[in-house]
Coordinates of C-alpha atoms and ligand atoms in Angstrom, one line a residue:
X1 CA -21.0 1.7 3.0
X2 CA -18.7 -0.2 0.7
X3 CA -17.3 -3.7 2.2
X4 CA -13.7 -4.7 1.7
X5 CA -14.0 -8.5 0.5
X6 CA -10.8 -10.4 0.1
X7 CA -10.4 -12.8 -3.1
X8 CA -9.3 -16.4 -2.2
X9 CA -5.7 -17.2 -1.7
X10 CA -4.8 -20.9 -0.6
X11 CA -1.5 -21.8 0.2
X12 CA -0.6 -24.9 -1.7
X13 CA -0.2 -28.1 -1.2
X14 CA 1.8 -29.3 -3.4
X15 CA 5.0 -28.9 -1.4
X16 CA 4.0 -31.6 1.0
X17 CA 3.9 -34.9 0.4
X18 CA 2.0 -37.0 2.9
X19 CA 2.7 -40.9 2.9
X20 CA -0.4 -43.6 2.9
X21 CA 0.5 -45.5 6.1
X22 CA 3.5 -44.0 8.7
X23 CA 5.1 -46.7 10.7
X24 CA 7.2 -45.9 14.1
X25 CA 10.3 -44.6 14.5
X26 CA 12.5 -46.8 16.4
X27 CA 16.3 -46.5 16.2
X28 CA 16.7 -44.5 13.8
X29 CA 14.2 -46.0 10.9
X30 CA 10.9 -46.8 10.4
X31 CA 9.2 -50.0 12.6
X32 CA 5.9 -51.4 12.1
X33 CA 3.5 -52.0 15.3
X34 CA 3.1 -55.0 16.7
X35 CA -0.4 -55.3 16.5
X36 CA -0.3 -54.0 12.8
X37 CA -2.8 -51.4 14.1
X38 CA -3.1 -48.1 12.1
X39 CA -5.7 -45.4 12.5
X40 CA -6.8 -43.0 10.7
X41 CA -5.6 -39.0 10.8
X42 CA -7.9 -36.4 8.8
X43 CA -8.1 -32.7 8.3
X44 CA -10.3 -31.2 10.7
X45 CA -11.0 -28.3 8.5
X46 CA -12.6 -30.9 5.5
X47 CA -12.4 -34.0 7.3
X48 CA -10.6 -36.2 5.0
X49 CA -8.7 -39.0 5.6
X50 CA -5.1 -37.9 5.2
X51 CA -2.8 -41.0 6.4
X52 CA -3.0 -44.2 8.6
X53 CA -1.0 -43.9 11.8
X54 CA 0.6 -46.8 13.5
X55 CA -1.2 -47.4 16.9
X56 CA 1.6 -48.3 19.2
X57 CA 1.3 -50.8 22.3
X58 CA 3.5 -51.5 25.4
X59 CA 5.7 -54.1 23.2
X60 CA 6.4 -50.7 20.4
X61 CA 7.1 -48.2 24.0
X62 CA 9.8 -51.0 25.0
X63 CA 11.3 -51.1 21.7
X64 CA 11.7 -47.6 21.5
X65 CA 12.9 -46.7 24.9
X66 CA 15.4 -49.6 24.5
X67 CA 16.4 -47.9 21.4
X68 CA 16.5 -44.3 23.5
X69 CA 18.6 -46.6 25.9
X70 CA 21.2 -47.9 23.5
X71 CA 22.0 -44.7 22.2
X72 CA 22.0 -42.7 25.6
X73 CA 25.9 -43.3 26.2
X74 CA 27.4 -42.5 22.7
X75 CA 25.2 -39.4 22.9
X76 CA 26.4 -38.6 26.3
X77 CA 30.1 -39.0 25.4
X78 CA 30.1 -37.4 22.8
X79 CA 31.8 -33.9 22.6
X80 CA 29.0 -31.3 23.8
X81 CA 30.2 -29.2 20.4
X82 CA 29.7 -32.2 18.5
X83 CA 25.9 -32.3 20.0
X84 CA 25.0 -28.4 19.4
X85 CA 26.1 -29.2 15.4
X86 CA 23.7 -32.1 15.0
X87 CA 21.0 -29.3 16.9
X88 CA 21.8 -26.5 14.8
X89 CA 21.4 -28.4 11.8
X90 CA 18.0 -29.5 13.1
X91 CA 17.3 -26.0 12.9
X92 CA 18.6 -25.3 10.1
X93 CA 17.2 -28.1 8.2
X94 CA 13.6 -27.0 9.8
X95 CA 14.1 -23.8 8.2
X96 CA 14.4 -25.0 4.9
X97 CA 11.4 -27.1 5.0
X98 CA 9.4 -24.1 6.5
X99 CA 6.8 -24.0 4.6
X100 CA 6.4 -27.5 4.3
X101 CA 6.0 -27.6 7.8
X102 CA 3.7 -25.1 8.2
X103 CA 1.3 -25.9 5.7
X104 CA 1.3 -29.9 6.9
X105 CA 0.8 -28.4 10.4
X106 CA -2.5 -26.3 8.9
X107 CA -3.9 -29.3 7.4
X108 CA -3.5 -31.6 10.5
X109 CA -4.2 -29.7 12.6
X110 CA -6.7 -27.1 11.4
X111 CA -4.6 -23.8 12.6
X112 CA -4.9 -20.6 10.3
X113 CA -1.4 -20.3 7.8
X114 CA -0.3 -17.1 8.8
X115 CA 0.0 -18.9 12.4
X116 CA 1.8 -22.1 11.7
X117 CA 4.0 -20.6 8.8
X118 CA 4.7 -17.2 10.8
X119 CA 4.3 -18.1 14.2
X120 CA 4.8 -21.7 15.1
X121 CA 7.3 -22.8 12.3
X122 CA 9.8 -19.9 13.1
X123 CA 9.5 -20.6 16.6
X124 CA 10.5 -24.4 16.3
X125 CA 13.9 -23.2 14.0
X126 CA 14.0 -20.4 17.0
X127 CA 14.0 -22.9 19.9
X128 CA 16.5 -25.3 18.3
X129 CA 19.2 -22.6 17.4
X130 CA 18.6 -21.5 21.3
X131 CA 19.4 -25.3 22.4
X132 CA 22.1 -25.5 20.3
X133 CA 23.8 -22.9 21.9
X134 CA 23.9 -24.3 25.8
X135 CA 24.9 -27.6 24.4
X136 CA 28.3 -27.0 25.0
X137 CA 28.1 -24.0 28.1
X138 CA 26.3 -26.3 30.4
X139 CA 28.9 -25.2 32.9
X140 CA 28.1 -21.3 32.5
X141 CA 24.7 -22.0 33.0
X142 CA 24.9 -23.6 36.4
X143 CA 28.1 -22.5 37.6
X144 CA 29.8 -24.6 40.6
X145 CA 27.8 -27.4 39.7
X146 CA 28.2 -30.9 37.5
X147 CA 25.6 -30.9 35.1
X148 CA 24.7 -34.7 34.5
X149 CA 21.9 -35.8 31.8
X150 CA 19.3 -38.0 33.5
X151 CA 19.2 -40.7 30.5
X152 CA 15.6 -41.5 28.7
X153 CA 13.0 -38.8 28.3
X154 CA 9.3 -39.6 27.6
X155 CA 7.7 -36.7 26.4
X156 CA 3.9 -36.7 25.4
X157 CA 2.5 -33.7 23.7
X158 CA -1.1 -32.2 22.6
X159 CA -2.6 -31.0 19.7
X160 CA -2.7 -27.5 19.7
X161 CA 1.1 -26.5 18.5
X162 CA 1.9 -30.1 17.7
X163 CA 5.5 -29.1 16.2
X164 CA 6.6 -26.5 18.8
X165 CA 5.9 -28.2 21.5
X166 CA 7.6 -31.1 20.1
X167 CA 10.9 -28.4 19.6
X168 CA 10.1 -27.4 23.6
X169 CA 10.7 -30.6 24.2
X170 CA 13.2 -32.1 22.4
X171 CA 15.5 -29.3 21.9
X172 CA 16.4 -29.0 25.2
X173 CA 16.9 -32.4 26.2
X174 CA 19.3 -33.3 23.3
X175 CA 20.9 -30.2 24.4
X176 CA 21.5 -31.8 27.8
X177 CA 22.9 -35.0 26.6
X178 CA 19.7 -37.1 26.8
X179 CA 17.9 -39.3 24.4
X180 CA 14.0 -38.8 23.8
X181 CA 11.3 -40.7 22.9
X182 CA 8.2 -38.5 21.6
X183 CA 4.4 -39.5 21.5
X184 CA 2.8 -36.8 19.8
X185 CA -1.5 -36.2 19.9
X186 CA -3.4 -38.6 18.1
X187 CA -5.0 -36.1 16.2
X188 CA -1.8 -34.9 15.1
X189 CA 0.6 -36.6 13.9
X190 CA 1.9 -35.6 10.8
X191 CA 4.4 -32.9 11.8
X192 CA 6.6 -34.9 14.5
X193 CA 6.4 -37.8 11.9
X194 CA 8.0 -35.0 9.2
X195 CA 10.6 -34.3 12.3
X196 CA 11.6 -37.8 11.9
X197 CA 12.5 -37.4 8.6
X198 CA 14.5 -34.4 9.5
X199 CA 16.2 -36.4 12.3
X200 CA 16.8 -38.9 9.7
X201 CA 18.3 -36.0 7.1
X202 CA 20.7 -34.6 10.0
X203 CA 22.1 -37.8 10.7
X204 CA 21.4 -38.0 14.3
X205 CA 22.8 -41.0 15.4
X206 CA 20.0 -43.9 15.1
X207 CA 18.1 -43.8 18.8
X208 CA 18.5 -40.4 19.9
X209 CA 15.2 -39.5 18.9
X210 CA 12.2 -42.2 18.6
X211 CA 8.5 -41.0 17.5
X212 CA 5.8 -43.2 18.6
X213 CA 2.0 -42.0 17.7
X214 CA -0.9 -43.9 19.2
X215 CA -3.5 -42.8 22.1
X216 CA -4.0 -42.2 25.5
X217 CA -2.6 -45.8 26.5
X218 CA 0.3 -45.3 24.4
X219 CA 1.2 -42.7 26.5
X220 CA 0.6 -43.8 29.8
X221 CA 2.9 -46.8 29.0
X222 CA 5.5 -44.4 28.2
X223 CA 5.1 -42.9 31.7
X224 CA 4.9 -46.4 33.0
X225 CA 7.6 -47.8 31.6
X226 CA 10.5 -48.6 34.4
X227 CA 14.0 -47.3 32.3
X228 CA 12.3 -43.9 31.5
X229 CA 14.3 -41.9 33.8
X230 CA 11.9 -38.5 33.0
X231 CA 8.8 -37.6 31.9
X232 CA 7.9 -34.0 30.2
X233 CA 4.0 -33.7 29.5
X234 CA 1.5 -30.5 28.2
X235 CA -1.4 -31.7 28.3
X236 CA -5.1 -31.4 30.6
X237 CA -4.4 -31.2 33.8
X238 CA -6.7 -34.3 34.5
X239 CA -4.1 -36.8 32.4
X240 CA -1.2 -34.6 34.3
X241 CA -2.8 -35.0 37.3
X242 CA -3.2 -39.1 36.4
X243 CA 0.6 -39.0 35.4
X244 CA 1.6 -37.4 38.8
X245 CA 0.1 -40.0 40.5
X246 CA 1.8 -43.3 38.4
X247 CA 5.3 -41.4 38.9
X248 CA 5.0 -41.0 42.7
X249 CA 7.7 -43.1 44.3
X250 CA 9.5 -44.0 41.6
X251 CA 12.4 -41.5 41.5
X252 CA 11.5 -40.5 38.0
X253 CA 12.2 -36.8 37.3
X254 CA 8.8 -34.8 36.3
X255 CA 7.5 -31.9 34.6
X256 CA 3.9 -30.7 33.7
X257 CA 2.5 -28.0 32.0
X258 CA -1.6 -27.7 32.0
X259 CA -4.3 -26.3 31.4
X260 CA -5.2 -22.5 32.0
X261 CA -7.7 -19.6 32.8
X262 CA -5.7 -16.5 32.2
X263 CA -7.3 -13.6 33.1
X264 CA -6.4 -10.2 30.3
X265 CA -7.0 -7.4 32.6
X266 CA -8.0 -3.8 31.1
X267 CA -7.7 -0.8 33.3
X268 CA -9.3 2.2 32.5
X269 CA -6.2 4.1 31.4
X270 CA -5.2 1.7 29.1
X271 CA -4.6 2.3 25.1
X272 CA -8.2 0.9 24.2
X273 CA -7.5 0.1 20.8
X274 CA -4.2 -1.8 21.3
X275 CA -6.0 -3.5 23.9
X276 CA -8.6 -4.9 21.5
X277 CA -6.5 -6.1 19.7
X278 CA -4.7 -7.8 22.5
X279 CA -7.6 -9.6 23.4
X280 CA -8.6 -10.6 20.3
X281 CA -5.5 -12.6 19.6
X282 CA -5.0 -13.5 23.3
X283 CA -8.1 -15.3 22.6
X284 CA -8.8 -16.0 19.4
X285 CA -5.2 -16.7 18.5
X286 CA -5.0 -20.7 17.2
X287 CA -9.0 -21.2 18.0
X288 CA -8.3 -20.3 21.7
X289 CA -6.9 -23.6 21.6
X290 CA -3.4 -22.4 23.5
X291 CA -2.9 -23.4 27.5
X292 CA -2.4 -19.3 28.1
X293 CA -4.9 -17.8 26.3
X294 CA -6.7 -15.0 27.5
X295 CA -9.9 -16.7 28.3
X296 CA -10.6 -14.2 30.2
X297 CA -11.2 -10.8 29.8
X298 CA -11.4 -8.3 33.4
X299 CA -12.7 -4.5 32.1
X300 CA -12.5 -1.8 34.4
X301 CA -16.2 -0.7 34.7
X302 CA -16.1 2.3 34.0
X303 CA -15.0 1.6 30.3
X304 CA -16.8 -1.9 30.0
X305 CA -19.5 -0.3 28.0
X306 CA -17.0 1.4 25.3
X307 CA -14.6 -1.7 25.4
X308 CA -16.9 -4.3 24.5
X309 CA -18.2 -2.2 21.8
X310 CA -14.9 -2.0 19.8
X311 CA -14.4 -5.8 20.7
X312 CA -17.7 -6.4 19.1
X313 CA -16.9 -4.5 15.7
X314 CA -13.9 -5.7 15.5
X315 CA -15.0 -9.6 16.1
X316 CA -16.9 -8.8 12.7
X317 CA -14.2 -8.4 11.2
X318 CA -12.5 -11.8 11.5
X319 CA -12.5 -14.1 8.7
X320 CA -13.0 -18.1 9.7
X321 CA -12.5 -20.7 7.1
X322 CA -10.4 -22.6 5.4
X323 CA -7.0 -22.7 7.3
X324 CA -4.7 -22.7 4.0
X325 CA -6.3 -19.7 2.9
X326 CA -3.8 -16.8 3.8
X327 CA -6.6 -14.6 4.8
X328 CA -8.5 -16.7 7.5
X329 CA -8.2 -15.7 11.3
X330 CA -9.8 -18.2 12.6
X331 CA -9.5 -22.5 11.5
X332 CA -10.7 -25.2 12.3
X333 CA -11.6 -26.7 15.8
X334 CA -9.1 -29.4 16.1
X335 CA -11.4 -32.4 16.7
X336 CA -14.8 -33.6 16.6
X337 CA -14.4 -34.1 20.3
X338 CA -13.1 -30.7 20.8
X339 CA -15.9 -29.0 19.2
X340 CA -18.5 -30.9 21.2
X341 CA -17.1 -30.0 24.6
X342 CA -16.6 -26.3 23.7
X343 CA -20.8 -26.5 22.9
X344 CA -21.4 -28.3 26.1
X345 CA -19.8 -25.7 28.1
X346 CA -20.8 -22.1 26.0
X347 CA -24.2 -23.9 26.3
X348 CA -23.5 -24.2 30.0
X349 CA -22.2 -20.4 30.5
X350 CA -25.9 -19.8 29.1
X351 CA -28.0 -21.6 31.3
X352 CA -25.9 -20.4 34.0
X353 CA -26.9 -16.7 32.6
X354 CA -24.3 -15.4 31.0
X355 CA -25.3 -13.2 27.3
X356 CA -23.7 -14.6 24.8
X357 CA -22.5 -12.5 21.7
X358 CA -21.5 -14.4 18.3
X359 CA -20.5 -12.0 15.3
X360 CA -22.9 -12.6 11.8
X361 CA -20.2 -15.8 10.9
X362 CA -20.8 -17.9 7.7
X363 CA -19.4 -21.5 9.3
X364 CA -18.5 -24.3 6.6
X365 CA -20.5 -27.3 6.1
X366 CA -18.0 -29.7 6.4
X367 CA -15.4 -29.9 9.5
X368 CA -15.5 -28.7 12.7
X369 CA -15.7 -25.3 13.4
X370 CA -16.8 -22.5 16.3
X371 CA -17.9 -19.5 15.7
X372 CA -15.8 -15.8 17.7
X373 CA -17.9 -16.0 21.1
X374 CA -18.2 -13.4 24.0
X375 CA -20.2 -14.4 27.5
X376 CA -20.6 -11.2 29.1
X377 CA -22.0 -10.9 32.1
X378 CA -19.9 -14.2 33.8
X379 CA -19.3 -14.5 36.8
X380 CA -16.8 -15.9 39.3
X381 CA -19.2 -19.0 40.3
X382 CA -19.9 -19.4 37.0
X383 CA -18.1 -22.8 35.4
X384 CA -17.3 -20.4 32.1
X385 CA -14.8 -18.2 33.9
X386 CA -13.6 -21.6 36.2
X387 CA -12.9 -24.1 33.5
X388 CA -10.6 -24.1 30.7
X389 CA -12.8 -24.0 27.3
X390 CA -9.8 -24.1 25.2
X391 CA -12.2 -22.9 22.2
X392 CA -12.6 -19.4 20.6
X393 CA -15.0 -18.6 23.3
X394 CA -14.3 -15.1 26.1
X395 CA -15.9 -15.0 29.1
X396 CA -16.3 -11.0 30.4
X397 CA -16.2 -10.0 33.7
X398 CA -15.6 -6.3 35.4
X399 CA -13.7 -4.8 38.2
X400 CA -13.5 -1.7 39.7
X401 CA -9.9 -1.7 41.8
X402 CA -7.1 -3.2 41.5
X403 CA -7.5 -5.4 44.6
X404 CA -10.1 -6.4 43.0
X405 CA -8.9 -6.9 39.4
X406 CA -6.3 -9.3 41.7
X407 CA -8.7 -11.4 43.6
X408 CA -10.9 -12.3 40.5
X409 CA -7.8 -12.7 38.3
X410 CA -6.5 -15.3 41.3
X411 CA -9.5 -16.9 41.7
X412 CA -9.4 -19.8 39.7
X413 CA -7.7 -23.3 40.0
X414 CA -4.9 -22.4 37.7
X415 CA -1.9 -19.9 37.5
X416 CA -0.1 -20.3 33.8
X417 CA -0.5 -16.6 32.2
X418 CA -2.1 -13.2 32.1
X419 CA -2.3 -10.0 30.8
X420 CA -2.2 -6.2 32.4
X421 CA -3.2 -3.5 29.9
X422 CA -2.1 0.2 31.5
X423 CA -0.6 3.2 31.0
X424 CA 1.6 3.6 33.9
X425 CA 4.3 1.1 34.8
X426 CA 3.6 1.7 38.2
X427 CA 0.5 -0.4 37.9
X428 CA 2.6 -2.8 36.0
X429 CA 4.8 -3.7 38.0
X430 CA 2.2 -4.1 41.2
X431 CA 0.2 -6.3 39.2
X432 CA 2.7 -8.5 38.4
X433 CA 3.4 -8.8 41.9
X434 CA 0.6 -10.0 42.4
X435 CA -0.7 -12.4 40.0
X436 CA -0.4 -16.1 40.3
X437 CA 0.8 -16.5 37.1
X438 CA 3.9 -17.7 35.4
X439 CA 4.1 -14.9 33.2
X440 CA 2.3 -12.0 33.0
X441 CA 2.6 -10.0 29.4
X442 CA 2.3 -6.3 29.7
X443 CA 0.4 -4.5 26.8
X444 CA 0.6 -7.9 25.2
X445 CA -0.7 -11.2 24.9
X446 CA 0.5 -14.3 23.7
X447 CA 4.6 -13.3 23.0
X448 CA 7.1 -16.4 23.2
X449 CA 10.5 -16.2 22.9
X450 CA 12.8 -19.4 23.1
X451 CA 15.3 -17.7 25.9
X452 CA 12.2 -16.5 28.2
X453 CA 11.0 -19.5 30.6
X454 CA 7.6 -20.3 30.5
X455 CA 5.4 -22.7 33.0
X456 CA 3.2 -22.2 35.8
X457 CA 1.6 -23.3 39.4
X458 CA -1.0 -24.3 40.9
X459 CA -3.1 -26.6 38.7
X460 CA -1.2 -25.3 35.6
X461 CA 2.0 -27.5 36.2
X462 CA 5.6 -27.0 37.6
X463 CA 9.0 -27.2 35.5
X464 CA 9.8 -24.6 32.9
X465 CA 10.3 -24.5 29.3
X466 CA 12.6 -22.3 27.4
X467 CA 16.0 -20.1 29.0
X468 CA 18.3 -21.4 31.2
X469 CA 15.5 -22.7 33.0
X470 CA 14.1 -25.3 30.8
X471 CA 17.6 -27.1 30.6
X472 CA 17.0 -28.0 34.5
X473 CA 14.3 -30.4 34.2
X474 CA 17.0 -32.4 32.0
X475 CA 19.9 -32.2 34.2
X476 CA 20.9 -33.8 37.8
X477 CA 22.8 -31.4 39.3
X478 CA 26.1 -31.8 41.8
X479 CA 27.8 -30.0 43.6
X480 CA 31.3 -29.5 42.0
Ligands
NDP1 P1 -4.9 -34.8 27.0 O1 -4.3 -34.3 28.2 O2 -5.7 -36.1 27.0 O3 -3.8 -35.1 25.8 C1 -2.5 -34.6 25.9 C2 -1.5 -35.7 25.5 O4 -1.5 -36.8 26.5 C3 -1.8 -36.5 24.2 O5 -0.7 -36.9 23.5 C4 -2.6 -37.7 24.7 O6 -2.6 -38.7 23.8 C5 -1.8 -38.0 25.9 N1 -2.5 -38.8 26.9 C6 -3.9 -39.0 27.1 N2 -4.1 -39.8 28.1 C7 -2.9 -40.1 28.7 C8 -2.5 -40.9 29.8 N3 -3.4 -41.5 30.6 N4 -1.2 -41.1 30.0 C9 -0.3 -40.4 29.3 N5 -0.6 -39.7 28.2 C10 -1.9 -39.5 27.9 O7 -5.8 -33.7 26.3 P2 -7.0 -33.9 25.3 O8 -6.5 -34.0 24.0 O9 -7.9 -34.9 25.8 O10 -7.8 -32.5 25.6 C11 -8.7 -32.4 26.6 C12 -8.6 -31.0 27.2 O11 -7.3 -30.8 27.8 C13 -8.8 -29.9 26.3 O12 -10.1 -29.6 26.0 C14 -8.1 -28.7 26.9 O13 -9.0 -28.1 27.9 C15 -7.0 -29.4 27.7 N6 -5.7 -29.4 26.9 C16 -4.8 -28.5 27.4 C17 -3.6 -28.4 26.8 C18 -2.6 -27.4 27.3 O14 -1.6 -27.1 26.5 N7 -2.7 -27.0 28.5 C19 -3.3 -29.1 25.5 C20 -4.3 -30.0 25.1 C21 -5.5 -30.1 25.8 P3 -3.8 -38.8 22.7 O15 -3.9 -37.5 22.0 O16 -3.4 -39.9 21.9 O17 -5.1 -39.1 23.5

């Protein structure tokens, strides 16, 4: 039978320009550490060195939440309309550099093109131009009440949409009236450090925003530090748990958003193709490196059999490799670290007897990378369909009711996302009910819009992000 092969076609380069060394950005320009400590950022798809990063300490955090300080008051008087121009032209400005956004964000991070540049990238510009918007209707969104910014935000970030979650962050709390200062992932840097330049061609006035990179310690200063008056973190739920803990007591304002096991639930009636699909990019989507993915897939038994056949042709058909290529489904595996515990626990799922299923994948030599995996045959007590992989890895299990669909789908530590795939609206609608989950897609997976809140409970967090919703966590409010 004749094989459709696809030619190369990289994305170039050449429309980014990536600095030797970054420095800090404190008040509105560019601060060396104090330790004169830089490490090293690479491509995880080649593993080449592509900047030194300055390693920030506790005397950097100071500098920059004094600088977030400073600027707090001019920012909070100044007219709300004045605020929503300086946001809109954030957006607009992020726009214009869209594809040298996205293909920075590829190389950094090791995502697929056609995600960064069509996905995340749109959704940054998206999320600012919502923002912009309250900036000034603060009182139509929480009518009968004084909406008052709460003064410094720390906000700490991961690695897996480096620049949107950087926009979920900022974008709401400038919209509020607060000042920010950012610690993005130390494996990826390079996008919130091209925000900064952005902040600097908008003329936002010098403090407003301030981008420290560094590790783990970087960012629990941040959360230590005594004039941060919130702190917004995505993250593992061990470091949010770790967070919760410091901030108890100490009247700082809070949100979280961690990890995940959603469950992508097929009933028997549901379009099976469509459904394939859904679950291949509610999993595979980004590596399966997204806090909602679809890690797990619940198949009605009696279609089990039919299902995971067209899952398993159609795995064959997705192409890994190089991330720039406009072609490749699947990147790289963000880190060295990131690869080795998605190993530990696939080989874990196996010893714990699940089958595993890999599609015939050619994997690169160089960087890290993880071949499209199915476990079939998981089940509840197993650690695979407990514990958040965050790889390109599915663990299958099957139901017969939808009681049962419901229990197994509940039965897990977390509650961010999941999926109901059906026919009748009926079902929908029930399910929903149902599931502990933030937000539950219906004959989708994976959709984000900047006006539709998104968070969850249990061990995935509290606060929301995006609508109306994500401008509370910013705000005190009074009573008129
Ligand atoms: P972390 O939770 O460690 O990292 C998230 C952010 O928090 C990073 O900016 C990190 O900095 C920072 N950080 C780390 N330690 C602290 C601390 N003590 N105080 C304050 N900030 C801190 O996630 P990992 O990168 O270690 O990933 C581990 C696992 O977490 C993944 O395998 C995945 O399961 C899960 N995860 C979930 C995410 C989600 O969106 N739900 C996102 C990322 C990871 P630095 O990068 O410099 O260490």
């Amino acid at each position: 039978m004749a094989k459709w092969t696809y030619s190369e076609a990289p994305e170039s380069t050449d429309v980014v320009s990536i600095k030797d060394t970054y420095d800090l950005f404190i008040g509105g320009g560019w601060v060396a550490p104090e330790s004169g400590d830089y490490f090293k950022t690479i491509n995880p798809a080649t593993e080449e060195v592509l900047a030194a990063i300055s390693m920030a300490d506790e005397q950097d955090v100071d500098k920059a939440v004094s600088a977030a300080r400073e600027a707090a008051r001019p920012w909070q008087r100044l007219a709300p309309s004045q605020r929503a121009k300086y946001i809109f032209r954030i957006a607009r400005v992020v726009q214009e550099r869209s594809r040298e956004l996205a293909v920075l964000e590829s190389m950094n991070g090791g995502k697929p093109i056609k995600e960064s540049r069509d996905v995340d990238v749109p959704l940054v510009a998206a999320h600012f131009f919502y923002y912009a918007g309250w900036a000034d209707k603060l009182e139509y969104a929480f009518p009968g009440r004084r909406a008052k910014p709460l003064g410094v935000a720390g906000q700490i970030i991961p690695w897996n949409f480096p620049l949107l979650m950087l926009a979920w962050k900022i974008a709401p709390a400038l919209a509020t009236g607060n000042t920010v200062v950012l610690k993005p992932a130390e494996t990826t840097p390079l996008t919130a450090l091209a925000f900064a330049e952005i902040v600097q061609q908008v003329e936002l006035p010098p403090g407003v925003v301030n981008i420290i990179t560094g590790a783990g310690a970087t960012g629990a200063a941040l959360v230590k530090h005594p004039r941060v008056h919130k702190i917004a973190f995505t993250g593992s739920t061990e470091v949010g748990k770790e967070i919760q803990r410091t901030v108890a007591g100490t009247g700082k304002h809070l949100s979280l958003e961690l990890g995940g096991k959603a469950a992508n639930i097929v009933f028997d009636d549901a379009a099976l193709d469509q459904a394939v699909e859904g679950v291949v990019n509610g999993i595979f989507f980004n590596q399966g490196h997204v806090c909602c993915a679809g890690s797990r897939l619940l198949v009605q038994e009696g279609i089990a059999e039919r299902f995971l056949d067209k899952l398993k042709r159609r795995l064959g058909t997705l192409r890994l490799g190089d991330p720039l290529d406009k072609n490749t489904d699947i990147g790289a595996i963000n880190s060295r670290d990131q690869l080795e515990k998605i190993k530990r626990l696939v080989g874990i799922g196996v010893e714990e007897g699940a089958e595993i299923y890999q599609p015939p994948c050619e994997v690169p030599e160089r960087g890290f990378w993880f071949p499209p995996t199915v476990l079939m045959g998981v089940s509840q007590s197993h650690r695979v369909a407990q514990e958040e992989i965050f790889g390109p890895v599915l663990s299958v299990m099957t139901f017969r009711t939808p009681d049962e669909a419901v229990e197994k789908a509940n039965n897990t530590p977390f509650g961010l996302s999941a999926g109901v795939w059906t026919e009748k609206g009926s079902r929908i609608l029930w399910m929903a009910d149902r599931l502990d989950a933030g937000v539950v897609w219906a004959n989708t997976f994976n959709r984000f819009d900047p006006g539709s809140p998104f968070g969850g409970f249990k061990e995935s967090g509290f606060g929301r992000e995006g609508g109306r919703h994500g401008l509370e966590p910013y705000l005190d409010l009074e009573p008129l």
